[in-house]
Every structure is written in structure tokens, then in C-alpha cells.
Amino acid sequence: MMGKDSGVMKAWEATVKKTQAVAKKRANSLFGTTSVAHAEEDEKRDDQDGSNHETEVYHAEKVLPNGDYYKGEWEDNFPNGNGKYLWTDGCMYVGEWFKGKTMGKGRFSWPSGPTYEGEFNSGYMDGIGTYTSFNGEVYKGQWIMNLKHGQGVKSFSNGDHYDGEWRRGLQDGQGRYQWKDGNHYVGEWRNGTIWGKGSFFWTNGDSYDGYWEDGFPKGSGTFKWPDESFYVGNWSKDPRDQSGTFYPQGSSQEGHLDWDPQEVFSKLSKYPICPGEKMSILPSQKRLAVWRSTKGGDSGKPRRMSVDTRVSVGLEKPSDRMQLWGGGEGDFSGSRTPTKVGALDEELMGSHINGANPRGTQLNTLKAPRKSKRQGETICKGHKNYDLMLNLQLGIRHSVGRPAPSASLDLKPSAFDPKEKVWTRFPPDGSKYTPPHPSCEFKWKDYCPVVFRTLRKLFKVDAADYMLSICGNDALRELSSPGKSGSFFYLTNDDRYMIKTMKKAEAKALLRMLPAYYNHFRAFENSLLTKFYGLHCVKLTGTAQKKVRFIIMGNLFCSEYTIHRRFDLKGSSLGRITDKPESDISETTILKDLDLNFIFQLQRSWFQEFRRQIDRDCELLEQEGIMDYSLLVGIHFRDISTDGDLIPSGSQTPGGDSEATLCISRADVDQLLLDPSRWANIKLGLNMPAKVERTVRRSDCELQLVGEPIGEFYEVVLFFGIIDILQDYDISKKLEHAYKSIQYDPTSISAVDPRQYSKRFRDFIFRVFSEDS
């Protein structure tokens, strides 16, 4: 074994010497002939100068063992100050450093020709900067985490030009796009596509002003000619859905009567939007190799870290002397070195994993909840609600399948009028408008059908898929017990939609707030409020004359990921704890405020958007007099051992959850950023990569709402949305508030004034959600 180890070491040393010679020759050719200090000489000099020298900033020139080259200011084994780093693949960074991180102003260049010059933050292009691609395209503007985000100007290689707002790498917001021939568009954008309200101007004087969808006119709009004649109508790529009126003006009274509005779509198809370029590799993916000093107390704790400050501490082996920052790789030959989590560098991380336990006791390892069978009982023939399910499916099929003109997003006030009651009779033998069916006779009512049809369009729900999910051959599933309000819940077989029975008061609350709800989603597509797809009523005939009202909603937890933990969060403490032992908690158990033992950390741009959207949504609910809503949060843990233990970030285990390959971890984020279009599957509250920090409550404070963080982090995928948004602060809730206020602290109970509820809810949510620094 000794001979084998000796042979490995000799081979390793020979490889290092060869790499150093090549790197020195390459560095001389790039930067001029210089006196390059080798790592062995640096180490010897450190030993002679004493330990105090490590804290001084000095100018260094280093050829690192893997062939990388660094020249610049150096402190305590880190680039610190101004410096130049050249990787062996030809990438180069010149600029400011802070303790091994590209931080401040700098210039990053790729070997294929592209360059970025501007501000950096923890390895990311972040701030104001200019990116020039290999084909001459130039973007100058704001960046967040390697993505164009904010105000920016881009000149494309084909002569096109865009000036406006960007979001996660794509045009989004208000912007102006001009093609090389001078034609231009000014207006709204969404995910890199013309979408919303805007105007297109041709160089010949023609123009279109109106609404757009996916790059083409859709909805109300006006086309104008230079002679001041114009055409006003409803636009669509499908000629059957298009209608309008031509108004001649000026000298040309008959000039455009034979004009076909579809000509506009043919003209626009010749003006595509240039796609964004894809970077071959991102600056934050470049790893820094450092020859670690083995003197003093540092010899046993080589640090493995990335440019974005993630650090782990491991055991040093002979082949560990050259560490790769952030790569997770081990020795020079590419083999993996096992690591174990220890005390972290406070200066780099700003937190302790092994901090003091607030309870003063040993914390147990967190375990994933026990797996549960599929939710709900299938409603088969003989079930007490079988006929009701058939009635619902027949009514939905009738409503959704009924032909209707393509509705514009601009709805008339009459569409929201709940007093226009249209009942449809469904006799068992069928009628002129309804098919025969095996159920009893019933009547069916759609509330505000035009509004909900347009909402489904706004939510991008395909009518055929919607009908198939609810009315297909697969039966609905009834959840085992009614909710606290007494309502029953049903799930579609594909888990996409949830159907809830409603009280009359809830239906009235929804109909009252429907105009504001509709306009809110038109203005804010990322709203976290529950999405409603339809409101219906089944009226059974006979002596009972029973009415059952249904609301159809989206299922927040319909996902390819297993939801391991579910929390219903309100910000109140009275009764907000699950009275179940740990052994009885499964994946489908809804935990509450006092069960919460995590702080949710979102990436900066997501957190900023989250704060803004929570404020907007709560303001709407407050204005509509709604209270008692909550934030439903689902957590999928990325790393789970074969024994069911949740694995903190930085730990490694031979086995793991088979679903981990589906997750988006922080390590995968850089790869995701290379192709901005892949962000389409990640939205606010849906499939969001994040991390959570474990918290612990003090034993002397039973009603402590937010525990104290202990520096133990977990990589997760988050799902969240605001639910139960139909509770008015009516007389019953006012009486509940008055009664409970006598017995308990008024601030701890759920039933409070909508304004007070909104403030308390937001204060709490912004304490348990934070920015990932």
C-alpha cells in the first residue's frame, strides 16, 4: 500500500509540475514576461514571514496547480482588491475582488469573444453592466443574478433595437422594439413576446393600436391608414372570431372597403422578435483554484468554497492541498473527497450551523413525514354523492361545451351582474339542449358565465382539457372529511382542479368582489390569490328543492414533486397548532402557525416580487372587506436519505431521494440561467427553487410565533398561494371577535377587522419569508 500511495503521489507531482510549466508559458505570452512566483515559493515565504503576514494585503502573481493564473492583490489565501484571473479554458476576469469573490466593478471575457463589463456581486453579473456577444449584439442596462432585469437597451446583430424593461432575461413590461427597416412597436411585453396593450407603426404611415397576445393583435384594436380612415373591431388570428367596422375619412371614401383585416397578420409575421443569445458558461460557474497553506492551525481544515460564498470544511489528504472553490470536486485527479459539515466561516456566511440551541437541548434530526395514500375516496356508483357528481359533470359539460363568441378581455358591466339568472333544466330523458342521463332531474345555473370563461382564458386554461379533467371517464374523489366551514371538497382524477361546495354567503361575497378580482388578475398575472374557474349551482327537483353551490379552483399542490410538508399560515396563535403526535403526521397533514419550524429564503429578485405581490393582494382583500385568509405553503425537500432523514445543505449521503433529480437546487441555478426561456416553468409560488432555515422555539414561550433560526439549511422547492378569500367580516365574525376578546388576547385570534387582519398577516409573512443573502 505504501508503494502504491508513493506512486500516486509521484504521478500527481509530475502532473502539477507539467501544468505549471504550461501555464507559466501561456501567462507569459498573454501578459508579457514576468517573474512568476510558484506556489511552493509562496508557501516557503509565508513560513519565513510569520503568521502575521497572512492578514496583510500584498501584490501576488501565482500560477496555480491546475494551470490557472492570478495576478493582483492577495490577502490570507484569497484574491482581495484588484486583480486579474485567467482560467485554463481562456475565460478571464479583471477587476475588483473581496475575499475570493468577484465583487464590485470588473470585466469578464469569454475565449469565443463575448465580454461583460460592469458590476458584480458574489460572482454574478449583478447591477449595471454591458454585455457584448461574439456577433456584435450589445446589451447595456440592469442585471440581477446573470439575467437582464430592469431597464435596459439592446442592439441586435441584424439591426433591430429594443429599449425598455426586462425581467429574468426577457423583455417584460413597457418597451420599444424597432426593426432595421424602421417599423417599430411601443407598448407592453410579457416573457419576451409582444403581449398586452401597444401600438405598431409602419414606415408607410399605417398603424395598429390595441391589445396583443403572443405577438399578434388579439381583442379590441384600431388599424389606421395615413388618409385618416380606420378600422375598429375585435381582432383574432382566427377569421371566425374577428369582427369590426370600417370608417372612411378624408379623400379616400371607398379606398379600403375591400381590405381584409387578415392582411395585418400576414404583414406582422414578417417581423419576428430576435431571440436572446445563450451564454456558453456564466461567470458564477467559474471556479477558483487555490493552493492552500498547510502551516499553523490551517492544515487540518482546508475550506472548499464557491465564489457565491458557500463553504464547507473537510479533512485534508495529500491530494487535497489544491482545493477547487465551489466545484464540489476533490483532488487534482478529479476524485471526490468526502466532506463533513463543521464550523463555518462567519465572515463569509454570516451565520452558524452549530450555533447555540435556544432550547438548550440536543435537536433531533428532521424526518420526512410518512407517505400517505392518494387523497380522497373515489365516488363510485352507490356513493351518497354519486348523483350529485353526475349532475355537476353534466352541467360543466353543457356550460363549457356551449359555443360562444370569443370574448374580449374588456368586459361590460352587465357581465358581472349576478341577478341575471339563467336556469337550465336537465330531465333524465334529455331535451332540446341537454342529453339524456341516468341521474335524477335537476336544474343547473351558471353564475356570470362570460366572466369565468374569460378568466379561464386569462389563466391559459384550454377548454377541452378543462372539460376532460372534470367530466372525463375518471370519477371525482371526495376528501375524507368536510372542512372547518362544513364544505365538502372534491378533487379531479388528475389533481389539477379542486371543487368545493359553498355557502350562500360565500357565493355572494365572490360575486360582489368579482369585478375587482377580475381586474386584479388582469393587472397582476402573478397574483397569489386562489384562481377561480367557475361558479355553479345544482338545484334538485322534488319536495326538498335543495340547492348546492360549487366553486371550481386550481389545486396549488398539483405537481410532479412530492409535497413533504404543508403549512396553513395566518399570523395568529390561538388554536393555531396541530393536535397530532409526530407519528400521525403524514405528507397530506395541514400544519399551522405554531407548527412552523422554518424560515423560507427566496432569491433576491423573487423575494422582491413576492413582497410586492403580497402587498397588492392584501390591499385588494382589505378593500373588499375580506379576512380569515391564509398563505398555504407546500415544501418539497430536495435531499432525503434512504432512512427518511432530511439532509441539510452541505451534507452528503450515499443514498438519497429518487426524486432529487427532478429538483432545482442552488447548484443547478447557474445552468438554468444559461437558457432564460427555461424559467417558464418557475413562477411566483410555483416550482420555486429556494432554501429553508430551521428554527426552534424557546421552551419558556409556548405561543412564540416565529422560532429562532439555528443556521441549518435545506434545499427545497416551494409552492404557495393565498386561500380562503371569501370570508366577509360579517356580524357572525364580529360577534366571534367580541366573545373571544374577553377570554384571550385580541391580537391572537383570527377574527379581526380586515385592516388589522391584513397588517398582522403581512407582518407575519414577511418575518417567515426572507431574502437569501
mmCIF file of N, CA, C and O in Angstrom, residues 696-730:
data_model
loop_
_atom_site.group_PDB
_atom_site.id
_atom_site.type_symbol
_atom_site.label_atom_id
_atom_site.label_comp_id
_atom_site.label_asym_id
_atom_site.label_seq_id
_atom_site.Cartn_x
_atom_site.Cartn_y
_atom_site.Cartn_z
ATOM 1 N N VAL A 696 -36.143 27.042 15.983
ATOM 2 C CA VAL A 696 -36.542 26.366 17.219
ATOM 3 C C VAL A 696 -37.181 27.391 18.148
ATOM 4 O O VAL A 696 -36.660 28.506 18.302
ATOM 5 N N ARG A 697 -38.311 27.041 18.735
ATOM 6 C CA ARG A 697 -38.983 27.942 19.676
ATOM 7 C C ARG A 697 -38.447 27.727 21.080
ATOM 8 O O ARG A 697 -38.071 26.625 21.462
ATOM 9 N N ARG A 698 -38.444 28.815 21.836
ATOM 10 C CA ARG A 698 -37.998 28.727 23.229
ATOM 11 C C ARG A 698 -39.024 27.943 24.041
ATOM 12 O O ARG A 698 -40.236 28.099 23.863
ATOM 13 N N SER A 699 -38.532 27.150 24.955
ATOM 14 C CA SER A 699 -39.430 26.329 25.778
ATOM 15 C C SER A 699 -40.238 27.172 26.764
ATOM 16 O O SER A 699 -41.296 26.747 27.220
ATOM 17 N N ASP A 700 -39.757 28.402 27.040
ATOM 18 C CA ASP A 700 -40.460 29.237 28.011
ATOM 19 C C ASP A 700 -41.502 30.134 27.342
ATOM 20 O O ASP A 700 -42.073 31.006 27.986
ATOM 21 N N CYS A 701 -41.732 29.938 26.048
ATOM 22 C CA CYS A 701 -42.694 30.788 25.344
ATOM 23 C C CYS A 701 -43.522 29.918 24.403
ATOM 24 O O CYS A 701 -43.156 29.717 23.248
ATOM 25 N N GLU A 702 -44.630 29.401 24.903
ATOM 26 C CA GLU A 702 -45.425 28.446 24.148
ATOM 27 C C GLU A 702 -46.054 29.066 22.897
ATOM 28 O O GLU A 702 -46.270 28.374 21.907
ATOM 29 N N LEU A 703 -46.387 30.360 22.949
ATOM 30 C CA LEU A 703 -47.079 30.983 21.822
ATOM 31 C C LEU A 703 -46.137 31.834 20.975
ATOM 32 O O LEU A 703 -46.566 32.780 20.315
ATOM 33 N N GLN A 704 -44.831 31.490 21.009
ATOM 34 C CA GLN A 704 -43.874 32.203 20.167
ATOM 35 C C GLN A 704 -44.162 31.869 18.697
ATOM 36 O O GLN A 704 -44.037 30.730 18.262
ATOM 37 N N LEU A 705 -44.576 32.879 17.924
ATOM 38 C CA LEU A 705 -44.999 32.629 16.543
ATOM 39 C C LEU A 705 -43.840 32.217 15.643
ATOM 40 O O LEU A 705 -43.968 31.295 14.846
ATOM 41 N N VAL A 706 -42.729 32.913 15.732
ATOM 42 C CA VAL A 706 -41.586 32.624 14.865
ATOM 43 C C VAL A 706 -40.416 32.180 15.731
ATOM 44 O O VAL A 706 -39.992 32.897 16.630
ATOM 45 N N GLY A 707 -39.928 30.983 15.457
ATOM 46 C CA GLY A 707 -38.806 30.456 16.223
ATOM 47 C C GLY A 707 -37.504 31.145 15.874
ATOM 48 O O GLY A 707 -37.431 31.992 14.974
ATOM 49 N N GLU A 708 -36.451 30.770 16.591
ATOM 50 C CA GLU A 708 -35.141 31.374 16.379
ATOM 51 C C GLU A 708 -34.340 30.519 15.406
ATOM 52 O O GLU A 708 -34.210 29.312 15.591
ATOM 53 N N PRO A 709 -33.793 31.116 14.350
ATOM 54 C CA PRO A 709 -33.025 30.345 13.362
ATOM 55 C C PRO A 709 -31.742 29.790 13.955
ATOM 56 O O PRO A 709 -31.101 30.437 14.797
ATOM 57 N N ILE A 710 -31.366 28.596 13.523
ATOM 58 C CA ILE A 710 -30.184 27.945 14.088
ATOM 59 C C ILE A 710 -29.107 27.684 13.034
ATOM 60 O O ILE A 710 -28.115 27.009 13.310
ATOM 61 N N GLY A 711 -29.284 28.197 11.820
ATOM 62 C CA GLY A 711 -28.246 28.060 10.809
ATOM 63 C C GLY A 711 -28.199 26.711 10.126
ATOM 64 O O GLY A 711 -27.179 26.343 9.541
ATOM 65 N N GLU A 712 -29.289 25.948 10.170
ATOM 66 C CA GLU A 712 -29.359 24.645 9.498
ATOM 67 C C GLU A 712 -30.264 24.803 8.284
ATOM 68 O O GLU A 712 -31.455 25.071 8.429
ATOM 69 N N PHE A 713 -29.702 24.656 7.084
ATOM 70 C CA PHE A 713 -30.409 24.971 5.850
ATOM 71 C C PHE A 713 -30.741 23.712 5.057
ATOM 72 O O PHE A 713 -30.007 22.724 5.104
ATOM 73 N N TYR A 714 -31.832 23.794 4.301
ATOM 74 C CA TYR A 714 -32.259 22.685 3.443
ATOM 75 C C TYR A 714 -32.636 23.233 2.069
ATOM 76 O O TYR A 714 -33.311 24.267 1.976
ATOM 77 N N GLU A 715 -32.190 22.541 1.014
ATOM 78 C CA GLU A 715 -32.572 22.915 -0.344
ATOM 79 C C GLU A 715 -33.985 22.387 -0.614
ATOM 80 O O GLU A 715 -34.276 21.216 -0.363
ATOM 81 N N VAL A 716 -34.869 23.253 -1.133
ATOM 82 C CA VAL A 716 -36.276 22.883 -1.298
ATOM 83 C C VAL A 716 -36.825 23.439 -2.613
ATOM 84 O O VAL A 716 -36.198 24.254 -3.279
ATOM 85 N N VAL A 717 -38.016 22.981 -2.952
ATOM 86 C CA VAL A 717 -38.841 23.583 -3.996
ATOM 87 C C VAL A 717 -40.143 24.001 -3.307
ATOM 88 O O VAL A 717 -40.763 23.194 -2.607
ATOM 89 N N LEU A 718 -40.536 25.268 -3.478
ATOM 90 C CA LEU A 718 -41.678 25.820 -2.747
ATOM 91 C C LEU A 718 -42.897 26.017 -3.649
ATOM 92 O O LEU A 718 -42.777 26.314 -4.835
ATOM 93 N N PHE A 719 -44.066 25.841 -3.029
ATOM 94 C CA PHE A 719 -45.356 26.145 -3.643
ATOM 95 C C PHE A 719 -46.146 26.953 -2.613
ATOM 96 O O PHE A 719 -46.199 26.570 -1.446
ATOM 97 N N PHE A 720 -46.758 28.064 -3.025
ATOM 98 C CA PHE A 720 -47.563 28.808 -2.057
ATOM 99 C C PHE A 720 -48.587 29.686 -2.768
ATOM 100 O O PHE A 720 -48.439 30.060 -3.930
ATOM 101 N N GLY A 721 -49.677 29.980 -2.042
ATOM 102 C CA GLY A 721 -50.738 30.832 -2.557
ATOM 103 C C GLY A 721 -51.683 31.213 -1.431
ATOM 104 O O GLY A 721 -51.712 30.569 -0.368
ATOM 105 N N ILE A 722 -52.462 32.279 -1.656
ATOM 106 C CA ILE A 722 -53.398 32.772 -0.639
ATOM 107 C C ILE A 722 -54.753 32.112 -0.869
ATOM 108 O O ILE A 722 -55.327 32.211 -1.961
ATOM 109 N N ILE A 723 -55.277 31.439 0.151
ATOM 110 C CA ILE A 723 -56.522 30.688 0.034
ATOM 111 C C ILE A 723 -57.566 31.221 1.016
ATOM 112 O O ILE A 723 -57.272 32.091 1.843
ATOM 113 N N ASP A 724 -58.790 30.680 0.904
ATOM 114 C CA ASP A 724 -59.904 31.061 1.786
ATOM 115 C C ASP A 724 -60.144 32.574 1.753
ATOM 116 O O ASP A 724 -60.116 33.253 2.786
ATOM 117 N N ILE A 725 -60.405 33.098 0.563
ATOM 118 C CA ILE A 725 -60.511 34.558 0.393
ATOM 119 C C ILE A 725 -61.962 35.011 0.248
ATOM 120 O O ILE A 725 -62.230 36.076 -0.311
ATOM 121 N N LEU A 726 -62.914 34.224 0.778
ATOM 122 C CA LEU A 726 -64.324 34.582 0.607
ATOM 123 C C LEU A 726 -65.041 34.818 1.930
ATOM 124 O O LEU A 726 -66.269 34.776 1.992
ATOM 125 N N GLN A 727 -64.296 35.065 3.006
ATOM 126 C CA GLN A 727 -64.920 35.279 4.311
ATOM 127 C C GLN A 727 -65.060 36.771 4.603
ATOM 128 O O GLN A 727 -64.079 37.481 4.796
ATOM 129 N N ASP A 728 -66.309 37.246 4.610
ATOM 130 C CA ASP A 728 -66.595 38.635 4.990
ATOM 131 C C ASP A 728 -66.413 38.818 6.492
ATOM 132 O O ASP A 728 -66.556 37.874 7.272
ATOM 133 N N TYR A 729 -66.099 40.050 6.889
ATOM 134 C CA TYR A 729 -66.124 40.380 8.318
ATOM 135 C C TYR A 729 -67.571 40.750 8.663
ATOM 136 O O TYR A 729 -67.914 41.914 8.887
ATOM 137 N N ASP A 730 -68.436 39.724 8.664
ATOM 138 C CA ASP A 730 -69.870 39.941 8.852
ATOM 139 C C ASP A 730 -70.217 39.935 10.337
ATOM 140 O O ASP A 730 -69.334 39.882 11.207
#
